[in-house]
mmCIF file with all atom_site columns, N, CA and C in Angstrom:
data_model
loop_
_atom_site.group_PDB
_atom_site.id
_atom_site.type_symbol
_atom_site.label_atom_id
_atom_site.label_alt_id
_atom_site.label_comp_id
_atom_site.label_asym_id
_atom_site.label_entity_id
_atom_site.label_seq_id
_atom_site.pdbx_PDB_ins_code
_atom_site.Cartn_x
_atom_site.Cartn_y
_atom_site.Cartn_z
_atom_site.occupancy
_atom_site.B_iso_or_equiv
_atom_site.pdbx_formal_charge
_atom_site.auth_seq_id
_atom_site.auth_comp_id
_atom_site.auth_asym_id
_atom_site.auth_atom_id
_atom_site.pdbx_PDB_model_num
ATOM 1   N N  . MET Q 1 1  ? -24.347 63.814 99.246  1.00 0.00 ? 537 MET Q N  1
ATOM 2   C CA . MET Q 1 1  ? -25.755 62.704 99.693  1.00 0.00 ? 537 MET Q CA 1
ATOM 3   C C  . MET Q 1 1  ? -25.147 61.727 100.197 1.00 0.00 ? 537 MET Q C  1
ATOM 4   N N  . MET Q 1 2  ? -26.030 61.303 101.230 1.00 0.00 ? 538 MET Q N  1
ATOM 5   C CA . MET Q 1 2  ? -25.504 59.670 101.881 1.00 0.00 ? 538 MET Q CA 1
ATOM 6   C C  . MET Q 1 2  ? -26.996 59.041 101.194 1.00 0.00 ? 538 MET Q C  1
ATOM 7   N N  . ARG Q 1 3  ? -26.327 57.452 101.674 1.00 0.00 ? 539 ARG Q N  1
ATOM 8   C CA . ARG Q 1 3  ? -27.373 56.734 100.748 1.00 0.00 ? 539 ARG Q CA 1
ATOM 9   C C  . ARG Q 1 3  ? -27.636 55.237 101.900 1.00 0.00 ? 539 ARG Q C  1
ATOM 10  N N  . TYR Q 1 4  ? -28.433 55.752 102.698 1.00 0.00 ? 540 TYR Q N  1
ATOM 11  C CA . TYR Q 1 4  ? -28.867 54.357 103.829 1.00 0.00 ? 540 TYR Q CA 1
ATOM 12  C C  . TYR Q 1 4  ? -29.859 53.631 103.542 1.00 0.00 ? 540 TYR Q C  1
ATOM 13  N N  . LEU Q 1 5  ? -28.960 51.966 103.741 1.00 0.00 ? 541 LEU Q N  1
ATOM 14  C CA . LEU Q 1 5  ? -29.839 51.325 103.665 1.00 0.00 ? 541 LEU Q CA 1
ATOM 15  C C  . LEU Q 1 5  ? -31.173 51.419 104.809 1.00 0.00 ? 541 LEU Q C  1
ATOM 16  N N  . ILE Q 1 6  ? -32.478 50.582 103.926 1.00 0.00 ? 542 ILE Q N  1
ATOM 17  C CA . ILE Q 1 6  ? -33.590 50.713 105.339 1.00 0.00 ? 542 ILE Q CA 1
ATOM 18  C C  . ILE Q 1 6  ? -34.386 49.079 105.142 1.00 0.00 ? 542 ILE Q C  1
ATOM 19  N N  . VAL Q 1 7  ? -34.443 48.668 106.334 1.00 0.00 ? 543 VAL Q N  1
ATOM 20  C CA . VAL Q 1 7  ? -35.494 47.460 106.003 1.00 0.00 ? 543 VAL Q CA 1
ATOM 21  C C  . VAL Q 1 7  ? -36.905 47.773 106.166 1.00 0.00 ? 543 VAL Q C  1
ATOM 22  N N  . ILE Q 1 8  ? -37.608 47.144 105.473 1.00 0.00 ? 544 ILE Q N  1
ATOM 23  C CA . ILE Q 1 8  ? -39.169 47.043 105.529 1.00 0.00 ? 544 ILE Q CA 1
ATOM 24  C C  . ILE Q 1 8  ? -39.921 46.178 105.530 1.00 0.00 ? 544 ILE Q C  1
ATOM 25  N N  . GLU Q 1 9  ? -40.548 45.620 106.878 1.00 0.00 ? 545 GLU Q N  1
ATOM 26  C CA . GLU Q 1 9  ? -41.056 44.719 107.176 1.00 0.00 ? 545 GLU Q CA 1
ATOM 27  C C  . GLU Q 1 9  ? -42.651 44.801 107.362 1.00 0.00 ? 545 GLU Q C  1
ATOM 28  N N  . LYS Q 1 10 ? -43.284 44.050 106.508 1.00 0.00 ? 546 LYS Q N  1
ATOM 29  C CA . LYS Q 1 10 ? -45.010 43.869 106.935 1.00 0.00 ? 546 LYS Q CA 1
ATOM 30  C C  . LYS Q 1 10 ? -45.263 43.426 108.238 1.00 0.00 ? 546 LYS Q C  1
ATOM 31  N N  . THR Q 1 11 ? -45.970 44.452 108.803 1.00 0.00 ? 547 THR Q N  1
ATOM 32  C CA . THR Q 1 11 ? -46.393 44.373 110.021 1.00 0.00 ? 547 THR Q CA 1
ATOM 33  C C  . THR Q 1 11 ? -48.044 43.976 110.134 1.00 0.00 ? 547 THR Q C  1
ATOM 34  N N  . ASP Q 1 12 ? -48.737 43.576 111.228 1.00 0.00 ? 548 ASP Q N  1
ATOM 35  C CA . ASP Q 1 12 ? -50.147 43.501 110.929 1.00 0.00 ? 548 ASP Q CA 1
ATOM 36  C C  . ASP Q 1 12 ? -51.158 44.435 110.336 1.00 0.00 ? 548 ASP Q C  1
ATOM 37  N N  . THR Q 1 13 ? -50.393 45.427 110.673 1.00 0.00 ? 549 THR Q N  1
ATOM 38  C CA . THR Q 1 13 ? -51.292 46.896 110.716 1.00 0.00 ? 549 THR Q CA 1
ATOM 39  C C  . THR Q 1 13 ? -50.626 47.445 109.339 1.00 0.00 ? 549 THR Q C  1
ATOM 40  N N  . GLY Q 1 14 ? -49.433 47.086 108.951 1.00 0.00 ? 550 GLY Q N  1
ATOM 41  C CA . GLY Q 1 14 ? -48.643 47.865 107.507 1.00 0.00 ? 550 GLY Q CA 1
ATOM 42  C C  . GLY Q 1 14 ? -47.507 47.653 107.351 1.00 0.00 ? 550 GLY Q C  1
ATOM 43  N N  . TYR Q 1 15 ? -46.577 48.494 107.807 1.00 0.00 ? 551 TYR Q N  1
ATOM 44  C CA . TYR Q 1 15 ? -45.135 48.340 107.589 1.00 0.00 ? 551 TYR Q CA 1
ATOM 45  C C  . TYR Q 1 15 ? -44.381 48.994 108.689 1.00 0.00 ? 551 TYR Q C  1
ATOM 46  N N  . SER Q 1 16 ? -43.498 48.330 108.978 1.00 0.00 ? 552 SER Q N  1
ATOM 47  C CA . SER Q 1 16 ? -42.546 49.472 109.477 1.00 0.00 ? 552 SER Q CA 1
ATOM 48  C C  . SER Q 1 16 ? -41.221 49.459 109.073 1.00 0.00 ? 552 SER Q C  1
ATOM 49  N N  . ALA Q 1 17 ? -40.106 50.012 109.250 1.00 0.00 ? 553 ALA Q N  1
ATOM 50  C CA . ALA Q 1 17 ? -39.041 50.349 108.400 1.00 0.00 ? 553 ALA Q CA 1
ATOM 51  C C  . ALA Q 1 17 ? -37.331 50.608 109.685 1.00 0.00 ? 553 ALA Q C  1
ATOM 52  N N  . TYR Q 1 18 ? -36.606 50.419 109.493 1.00 0.00 ? 554 TYR Q N  1
ATOM 53  C CA . TYR Q 1 18 ? -35.608 50.936 110.270 1.00 0.00 ? 554 TYR Q CA 1
ATOM 54  C C  . TYR Q 1 18 ? -34.341 50.943 109.140 1.00 0.00 ? 554 TYR Q C  1
ATOM 55  N N  . SER Q 1 19 ? -33.301 51.670 109.435 1.00 0.00 ? 555 SER Q N  1
ATOM 56  C CA . SER Q 1 19 ? -31.694 51.306 108.991 1.00 0.00 ? 555 SER Q CA 1
ATOM 57  C C  . SER Q 1 19 ? -30.877 50.659 110.379 1.00 0.00 ? 555 SER Q C  1
ATOM 58  N N  . PRO Q 1 20 ? -30.105 49.723 109.609 1.00 0.00 ? 556 PRO Q N  1
ATOM 59  C CA . PRO Q 1 20 ? -29.211 49.331 110.539 1.00 0.00 ? 556 PRO Q CA 1
ATOM 60  C C  . PRO Q 1 20 ? -27.750 50.334 111.138 1.00 0.00 ? 556 PRO Q C  1
ATOM 61  N N  . ASP Q 1 21 ? -27.961 51.337 110.017 1.00 0.00 ? 557 ASP Q N  1
ATOM 62  C CA . ASP Q 1 21 ? -26.826 51.841 110.123 1.00 0.00 ? 557 ASP Q CA 1
ATOM 63  C C  . ASP Q 1 21 ? -27.045 53.323 111.183 1.00 0.00 ? 557 ASP Q C  1
ATOM 64  N N  . LEU Q 1 22 ? -28.228 53.623 111.654 1.00 0.00 ? 558 LEU Q N  1
ATOM 65  C CA . LEU Q 1 22 ? -28.747 54.446 112.492 1.00 0.00 ? 558 LEU Q CA 1
ATOM 66  C C  . LEU Q 1 22 ? -29.967 54.062 113.722 1.00 0.00 ? 558 LEU Q C  1
ATOM 67  N N  . SER Q 1 23 ? -28.675 53.290 114.671 1.00 0.00 ? 559 SER Q N  1
ATOM 68  C CA . SER Q 1 23 ? -29.715 53.077 116.034 1.00 0.00 ? 559 SER Q CA 1
ATOM 69  C C  . SER Q 1 23 ? -30.812 53.924 116.225 1.00 0.00 ? 559 SER Q C  1
ATOM 70  N N  . GLY Q 1 24 ? -31.927 53.410 116.577 1.00 0.00 ? 560 GLY Q N  1
ATOM 71  C CA . GLY Q 1 24 ? -33.279 53.954 116.962 1.00 0.00 ? 560 GLY Q CA 1
ATOM 72  C C  . GLY Q 1 24 ? -34.164 54.735 115.938 1.00 0.00 ? 560 GLY Q C  1
ATOM 73  N N  . CYS Q 1 25 ? -33.685 54.652 114.918 1.00 0.00 ? 561 CYS Q N  1
ATOM 74  C CA . CYS Q 1 25 ? -34.391 55.171 113.743 1.00 0.00 ? 561 CYS Q CA 1
ATOM 75  C C  . CYS Q 1 25 ? -35.300 54.307 112.923 1.00 0.00 ? 561 CYS Q C  1
ATOM 76  N N  . VAL Q 1 26 ? -36.497 54.945 113.269 1.00 0.00 ? 562 VAL Q N  1
ATOM 77  C CA . VAL Q 1 26 ? -37.450 53.877 112.835 1.00 0.00 ? 562 VAL Q CA 1
ATOM 78  C C  . VAL Q 1 26 ? -38.734 54.760 112.478 1.00 0.00 ? 562 VAL Q C  1
ATOM 79  N N  . ALA Q 1 27 ? -39.524 53.735 111.714 1.00 0.00 ? 563 ALA Q N  1
ATOM 80  C CA . ALA Q 1 27 ? -40.528 54.508 110.926 1.00 0.00 ? 563 ALA Q CA 1
ATOM 81  C C  . ALA Q 1 27 ? -41.583 53.594 110.849 1.00 0.00 ? 563 ALA Q C  1
ATOM 82  N N  . THR Q 1 28 ? -42.890 53.776 110.342 1.00 0.00 ? 564 THR Q N  1
ATOM 83  C CA . THR Q 1 28 ? -44.120 52.791 110.259 1.00 0.00 ? 564 THR Q CA 1
ATOM 84  C C  . THR Q 1 28 ? -45.033 54.184 108.861 1.00 0.00 ? 564 THR Q C  1
ATOM 85  N N  . GLY Q 1 29 ? -46.362 52.914 108.392 1.00 0.00 ? 565 GLY Q N  1
ATOM 86  C CA . GLY Q 1 29 ? -46.836 53.562 107.271 1.00 0.00 ? 565 GLY Q CA 1
ATOM 87  C C  . GLY Q 1 29 ? -47.708 52.081 107.121 1.00 0.00 ? 565 GLY Q C  1
ATOM 88  N N  . ALA Q 1 30 ? -48.643 52.571 106.280 1.00 0.00 ? 566 ALA Q N  1
ATOM 89  C CA . ALA Q 1 30 ? -49.789 52.274 105.795 1.00 0.00 ? 566 ALA Q CA 1
ATOM 90  C C  . ALA Q 1 30 ? -49.447 50.827 104.588 1.00 0.00 ? 566 ALA Q C  1
ATOM 91  N N  . THR Q 1 31 ? -48.322 51.586 103.574 1.00 0.00 ? 567 THR Q N  1
ATOM 92  C CA . THR Q 1 31 ? -47.952 50.922 102.184 1.00 0.00 ? 567 THR Q CA 1
ATOM 93  C C  . THR Q 1 31 ? -46.726 51.193 102.274 1.00 0.00 ? 567 THR Q C  1
ATOM 94  N N  . GLU Q 1 32 ? -46.000 50.439 101.848 1.00 0.00 ? 568 GLU Q N  1
ATOM 95  C CA . GLU Q 1 32 ? -44.108 50.500 101.393 1.00 0.00 ? 568 GLU Q CA 1
ATOM 96  C C  . GLU Q 1 32 ? -44.402 51.581 100.896 1.00 0.00 ? 568 GLU Q C  1
ATOM 97  N N  . VAL Q 1 33 ? -44.670 52.501 99.844  1.00 0.00 ? 569 VAL Q N  1
ATOM 98  C CA . VAL Q 1 33 ? -44.371 53.743 99.524  1.00 0.00 ? 569 VAL Q CA 1
ATOM 99  C C  . VAL Q 1 33 ? -44.471 54.596 101.258 1.00 0.00 ? 569 VAL Q C  1
ATOM 100 N N  . GLU Q 1 34 ? -45.724 55.161 101.726 1.00 0.00 ? 570 GLU Q N  1
ATOM 101 C CA . GLU Q 1 34 ? -45.823 55.621 102.772 1.00 0.00 ? 570 GLU Q CA 1
ATOM 102 C C  . GLU Q 1 34 ? -44.417 55.701 103.908 1.00 0.00 ? 570 GLU Q C  1
ATOM 103 N N  . VAL Q 1 35 ? -44.338 54.119 104.311 1.00 0.00 ? 571 VAL Q N  1
ATOM 104 C CA . VAL Q 1 35 ? -43.393 53.727 105.308 1.00 0.00 ? 571 VAL Q CA 1
ATOM 105 C C  . VAL Q 1 35 ? -41.848 54.380 104.851 1.00 0.00 ? 571 VAL Q C  1
ATOM 106 N N  . THR Q 1 36 ? -41.532 54.475 103.624 1.00 0.00 ? 572 THR Q N  1
ATOM 107 C CA . THR Q 1 36 ? -40.362 54.720 102.843 1.00 0.00 ? 572 THR Q CA 1
ATOM 108 C C  . THR Q 1 36 ? -40.465 56.188 103.029 1.00 0.00 ? 572 THR Q C  1
ATOM 109 N N  . GLN Q 1 37 ? -41.480 56.907 102.674 1.00 0.00 ? 573 GLN Q N  1
ATOM 110 C CA . GLN Q 1 37 ? -41.408 58.332 102.808 1.00 0.00 ? 573 GLN Q CA 1
ATOM 111 C C  . GLN Q 1 37 ? -41.293 59.053 104.042 1.00 0.00 ? 573 GLN Q C  1
ATOM 112 N N  . ASN Q 1 38 ? -41.942 58.000 104.908 1.00 0.00 ? 574 ASN Q N  1
ATOM 113 C CA . ASN Q 1 38 ? -41.638 58.293 106.415 1.00 0.00 ? 574 ASN Q CA 1
ATOM 114 C C  . ASN Q 1 38 ? -40.300 58.103 107.343 1.00 0.00 ? 574 ASN Q C  1
ATOM 115 N N  . MET Q 1 39 ? -39.569 57.035 106.486 1.00 0.00 ? 575 MET Q N  1
ATOM 116 C CA . MET Q 1 39 ? -38.145 56.706 107.084 1.00 0.00 ? 575 MET Q CA 1
ATOM 117 C C  . MET Q 1 39 ? -37.352 57.778 106.493 1.00 0.00 ? 575 MET Q C  1
ATOM 118 N N  . GLN Q 1 40 ? -37.635 58.209 105.007 1.00 0.00 ? 576 GLN Q N  1
ATOM 119 C CA . GLN Q 1 40 ? -36.754 59.483 104.700 1.00 0.00 ? 576 GLN Q CA 1
ATOM 120 C C  . GLN Q 1 40 ? -36.725 60.684 105.542 1.00 0.00 ? 576 GLN Q C  1
ATOM 121 N N  . GLU Q 1 41 ? -38.132 60.859 106.148 1.00 0.00 ? 577 GLU Q N  1
ATOM 122 C CA . GLU Q 1 41 ? -38.514 62.087 107.172 1.00 0.00 ? 577 GLU Q CA 1
ATOM 123 C C  . GLU Q 1 41 ? -37.269 61.598 108.044 1.00 0.00 ? 577 GLU Q C  1
ATOM 124 N N  . ALA Q 1 42 ? -37.612 60.246 108.739 1.00 0.00 ? 578 ALA Q N  1
ATOM 125 C CA . ALA Q 1 42 ? -37.164 60.025 109.942 1.00 0.00 ? 578 ALA Q CA 1
ATOM 126 C C  . ALA Q 1 42 ? -35.694 60.636 110.272 1.00 0.00 ? 578 ALA Q C  1
ATOM 127 N N  . ILE Q 1 43 ? -34.991 59.752 109.315 1.00 0.00 ? 579 ILE Q N  1
ATOM 128 C CA . ILE Q 1 43 ? -33.687 59.900 108.948 1.00 0.00 ? 579 ILE Q CA 1
ATOM 129 C C  . ILE Q 1 43 ? -33.119 60.952 108.724 1.00 0.00 ? 579 ILE Q C  1
ATOM 130 N N  . THR Q 1 44 ? -33.553 62.204 107.918 1.00 0.00 ? 580 THR Q N  1
ATOM 131 C CA . THR Q 1 44 ? -33.490 63.588 107.588 1.00 0.00 ? 580 THR Q CA 1
ATOM 132 C C  . THR Q 1 44 ? -33.447 64.235 109.346 1.00 0.00 ? 580 THR Q C  1
ATOM 133 N N  . PHE Q 1 45 ? -34.791 63.758 110.372 1.00 0.00 ? 581 PHE Q N  1
ATOM 134 C CA . PHE Q 1 45 ? -34.733 64.520 111.507 1.00 0.00 ? 581 PHE Q CA 1
ATOM 135 C C  . PHE Q 1 45 ? -33.940 63.877 112.411 1.00 0.00 ? 581 PHE Q C  1
ATOM 136 N N  . HIS Q 1 46 ? -33.165 62.544 112.780 1.00 0.00 ? 582 HIS Q N  1
ATOM 137 C CA . HIS Q 1 46 ? -32.298 61.940 113.443 1.00 0.00 ? 582 HIS Q CA 1
ATOM 138 C C  . HIS Q 1 46 ? -31.121 62.658 113.173 1.00 0.00 ? 582 HIS Q C  1
ATOM 139 N N  . LEU Q 1 47 ? -30.385 62.300 111.038 1.00 0.00 ? 583 LEU Q N  1
ATOM 140 C CA . LEU Q 1 47 ? -29.330 63.323 111.591 1.00 0.00 ? 583 LEU Q CA 1
ATOM 141 C C  . LEU Q 1 47 ? -29.262 64.734 111.900 1.00 0.00 ? 583 LEU Q C  1
ATOM 142 N N  . GLU Q 1 48 ? -30.263 65.504 112.080 1.00 0.00 ? 584 GLU Q N  1
ATOM 143 C CA . GLU Q 1 48 ? -30.595 66.912 112.387 1.00 0.00 ? 584 GLU Q CA 1
ATOM 144 C C  . GLU Q 1 48 ? -30.245 66.978 113.723 1.00 0.00 ? 584 GLU Q C  1
ATOM 145 N N  . GLY Q 1 49 ? -30.807 65.896 114.799 1.00 0.00 ? 585 GLY Q N  1
ATOM 146 C CA . GLY Q 1 49 ? -30.772 65.360 115.828 1.00 0.00 ? 585 GLY Q CA 1
ATOM 147 C C  . GLY Q 1 49 ? -29.253 65.414 116.269 1.00 0.00 ? 585 GLY Q C  1
ATOM 148 N N  . LEU Q 1 50 ? -28.640 64.831 115.705 1.00 0.00 ? 586 LEU Q N  1
ATOM 149 C CA . LEU Q 1 50 ? -27.201 64.390 115.654 1.00 0.00 ? 586 LEU Q CA 1
ATOM 150 C C  . LEU Q 1 50 ? -26.492 65.614 115.597 1.00 0.00 ? 586 LEU Q C  1
ATOM 151 N N  . GLN Q 1 51 ? -26.611 66.272 114.597 1.00 0.00 ? 587 GLN Q N  1
ATOM 152 C CA . GLN Q 1 51 ? -25.917 67.352 114.420 1.00 0.00 ? 587 GLN Q CA 1
ATOM 153 C C  . GLN Q 1 51 ? -26.151 68.324 115.597 1.00 0.00 ? 587 GLN Q C  1
ATOM 154 N N  . LEU Q 1 52 ? -27.216 68.401 115.858 1.00 0.00 ? 588 LEU Q N  1
ATOM 155 C CA . LEU Q 1 52 ? -27.307 69.729 116.824 1.00 0.00 ? 588 LEU Q CA 1
ATOM 156 C C  . LEU Q 1 52 ? -27.079 69.240 118.296 1.00 0.00 ? 588 LEU Q C  1
ATOM 157 N N  . GLU Q 1 53 ? -26.607 68.258 118.920 1.00 0.00 ? 589 GLU Q N  1
ATOM 158 C CA . GLU Q 1 53 ? -25.970 67.578 119.744 1.00 0.00 ? 589 GLU Q CA 1
ATOM 159 C C  . GLU Q 1 53 ? -24.599 67.622 119.831 1.00 0.00 ? 589 GLU Q C  1
ATOM 160 N N  . GLY Q 1 54 ? -23.682 67.575 118.656 1.00 0.00 ? 590 GLY Q N  1
ATOM 161 C CA . GLY Q 1 54 ? -22.538 67.640 118.322 1.00 0.00 ? 590 GLY Q CA 1
ATOM 162 C C  . GLY Q 1 54 ? -22.063 66.432 118.151 1.00 0.00 ? 590 GLY Q C  1
ATOM 163 N N  . LEU Q 1 55 ? -22.583 65.616 117.720 1.00 0.00 ? 591 LEU Q N  1
ATOM 164 C CA . LEU Q 1 55 ? -22.369 63.930 117.539 1.00 0.00 ? 591 LEU Q CA 1
ATOM 165 C C  . LEU Q 1 55 ? -22.018 63.561 115.879 1.00 0.00 ? 591 LEU Q C  1
ATOM 166 N N  . GLU Q 1 56 ? -21.089 62.835 116.425 1.00 0.00 ? 592 GLU Q N  1
ATOM 167 C CA . GLU Q 1 56 ? -20.939 62.445 114.611 1.00 0.00 ? 592 GLU Q CA 1
ATOM 168 C C  . GLU Q 1 56 ? -21.970 61.649 113.846 1.00 0.00 ? 592 GLU Q C  1
ATOM 169 N N  . ILE Q 1 57 ? -21.950 62.169 112.670 1.00 0.00 ? 593 ILE Q N  1
ATOM 170 C CA . ILE Q 1 57 ? -22.931 61.849 111.360 1.00 0.00 ? 593 ILE Q CA 1
ATOM 171 C C  . ILE Q 1 57 ? -22.584 60.185 111.137 1.00 0.00 ? 593 ILE Q C  1
ATOM 172 N N  . PRO Q 1 58 ? -22.732 59.121 111.582 1.00 0.00 ? 594 PRO Q N  1
ATOM 173 C CA . PRO Q 1 58 ? -22.868 57.483 111.114 1.00 0.00 ? 594 PRO Q CA 1
ATOM 174 C C  . PRO Q 1 58 ? -22.931 57.680 109.406 1.00 0.00 ? 594 PRO Q C  1
ATOM 175 N N  . GLN Q 1 59 ? -21.394 57.146 109.121 1.00 0.00 ? 595 GLN Q N  1
ATOM 176 C CA . GLN Q 1 59 ? -21.513 56.691 107.604 1.00 0.00 ? 595 GLN Q CA 1
ATOM 177 C C  . GLN Q 1 59 ? -22.293 55.819 107.235 1.00 0.00 ? 595 GLN Q C  1
ATOM 178 N N  . PRO Q 1 60 ? -23.151 55.338 105.557 1.00 0.00 ? 596 PRO Q N  1
ATOM 179 C CA . PRO Q 1 60 ? -23.160 54.467 105.554 1.00 0.00 ? 596 PRO Q CA 1
ATOM 180 C C  . PRO Q 1 60 ? -22.521 53.256 105.215 1.00 0.00 ? 596 PRO Q C  1
ATOM 181 N N  . SER Q 1 61 ? -22.696 52.084 105.900 1.00 0.00 ? 597 SER Q N  1
ATOM 182 C CA . SER Q 1 61 ? -21.564 51.121 105.936 1.00 0.00 ? 597 SER Q CA 1
ATOM 183 C C  . SER Q 1 61 ? -22.793 49.663 105.470 1.00 0.00 ? 597 SER Q C  1
ATOM 184 N N  . VAL Q 1 62 ? -23.708 49.952 105.440 1.00 0.00 ? 598 VAL Q N  1
ATOM 185 C CA . VAL Q 1 62 ? -24.476 48.731 105.351 1.00 0.00 ? 598 VAL Q CA 1
ATOM 186 C C  . VAL Q 1 62 ? -24.639 48.643 103.831 1.00 0.00 ? 598 VAL Q C  1
ATOM 187 N N  . SER Q 1 63 ? -24.745 47.312 103.589 1.00 0.00 ? 599 SER Q N  1
ATOM 188 C CA . SER Q 1 63 ? -25.280 46.444 102.077 1.00 0.00 ? 599 SER Q CA 1
ATOM 189 C C  . SER Q 1 63 ? -26.298 45.361 102.242 1.00 0.00 ? 599 SER Q C  1
ATOM 190 N N  . SER Q 1 64 ? -26.737 44.624 101.050 1.00 0.00 ? 600 SER Q N  1
ATOM 191 C CA . SER Q 1 64 ? -27.604 43.821 101.168 1.00 0.00 ? 600 SER Q CA 1
ATOM 192 C C  . SER Q 1 64 ? -27.625 42.780 100.143 1.00 0.00 ? 600 SER Q C  1
ATOM 193 N N  . ALA Q 1 65 ? -27.722 41.991 100.009 1.00 0.00 ? 601 ALA Q N  1
ATOM 194 C CA . ALA Q 1 65 ? -27.670 40.985 98.950  1.00 0.00 ? 601 ALA Q CA 1
ATOM 195 C C  . ALA Q 1 65 ? -28.735 39.917 98.990  1.00 0.00 ? 601 ALA Q C  1
ATOM 196 N N  . TYR Q 1 66 ? -29.099 39.593 97.998  1.00 0.00 ? 602 TYR Q N  1
ATOM 197 C CA . TYR Q 1 66 ? -30.229 38.257 97.871  1.00 0.00 ? 602 TYR Q CA 1
ATOM 198 C C  . TYR Q 1 66 ? -29.122 36.776 97.490  1.00 0.00 ? 602 TYR Q C  1
ATOM 199 N N  . VAL Q 1 67 ? -29.475 35.854 98.366  1.00 0.00 ? 603 VAL Q N  1
ATOM 200 C CA . VAL Q 1 67 ? -29.445 34.553 97.618  1.00 0.00 ? 603 VAL Q CA 1
ATOM 201 C C  . VAL Q 1 67 ? -30.292 33.642 97.570  1.00 0.00 ? 603 VAL Q C  1
ATOM 202 N N  . GLU Q 1 68 ? -30.128 32.853 96.144  1.00 0.00 ? 604 GLU Q N  1
ATOM 203 C CA . GLU Q 1 68 ? -31.071 31.564 96.050  1.00 0.00 ? 604 GLU Q CA 1
ATOM 204 C C  . GLU Q 1 68 ? -30.949 30.839 96.295  1.00 0.00 ? 604 GLU Q C  1
ATOM 205 N N  . ILE Q 1 69 ? -32.030 30.006 96.838  1.00 0.00 ? 605 ILE Q N  1
ATOM 206 C CA . ILE Q 1 69 ? -32.227 28.760 97.295  1.00 0.00 ? 605 ILE Q CA 1
ATOM 207 C C  . ILE Q 1 69 ? -33.079 27.978 96.803  1.00 0.00 ? 605 ILE Q C  1
ATOM 208 N N  . ALA Q 1 70 ? -32.353 26.416 96.111  1.00 0.00 ? 606 ALA Q N  1
ATOM 209 C CA . ALA Q 1 70 ? -32.989 25.449 95.588  1.00 0.00 ? 606 ALA Q CA 1
ATOM 210 C C  . ALA Q 1 70 ? -34.687 25.120 96.699  1.00 0.00 ? 606 ALA Q C  1
ATOM 211 N N  . ALA Q 1 71 ? -35.667 25.081 96.539  1.00 0.00 ? 607 ALA Q N  1
ATOM 212 C CA . ALA Q 1 71 ? -36.484 24.984 97.562  1.00 0.00 ? 607 ALA Q CA 1
ATOM 213 C C  . ALA Q 1 71 ? -37.447 23.841 97.057  1.00 0.00 ? 607 ALA Q C  1
#
């Protein structure tokens, strides 16, 4: 089981997402739930394509953290 970080961004028409570990792997959706589901499908498809091409599957390496700043 691999666990990839995805970044979800609000857009004018819904949401978009990408994974810093998987260049070119993106998805969109009307809601955060939908974009997350679509991104899971996109990652699965992306990794299957890499396997079919005989390319190496990138290992998850990105992490995230929040910092608090006094405003």
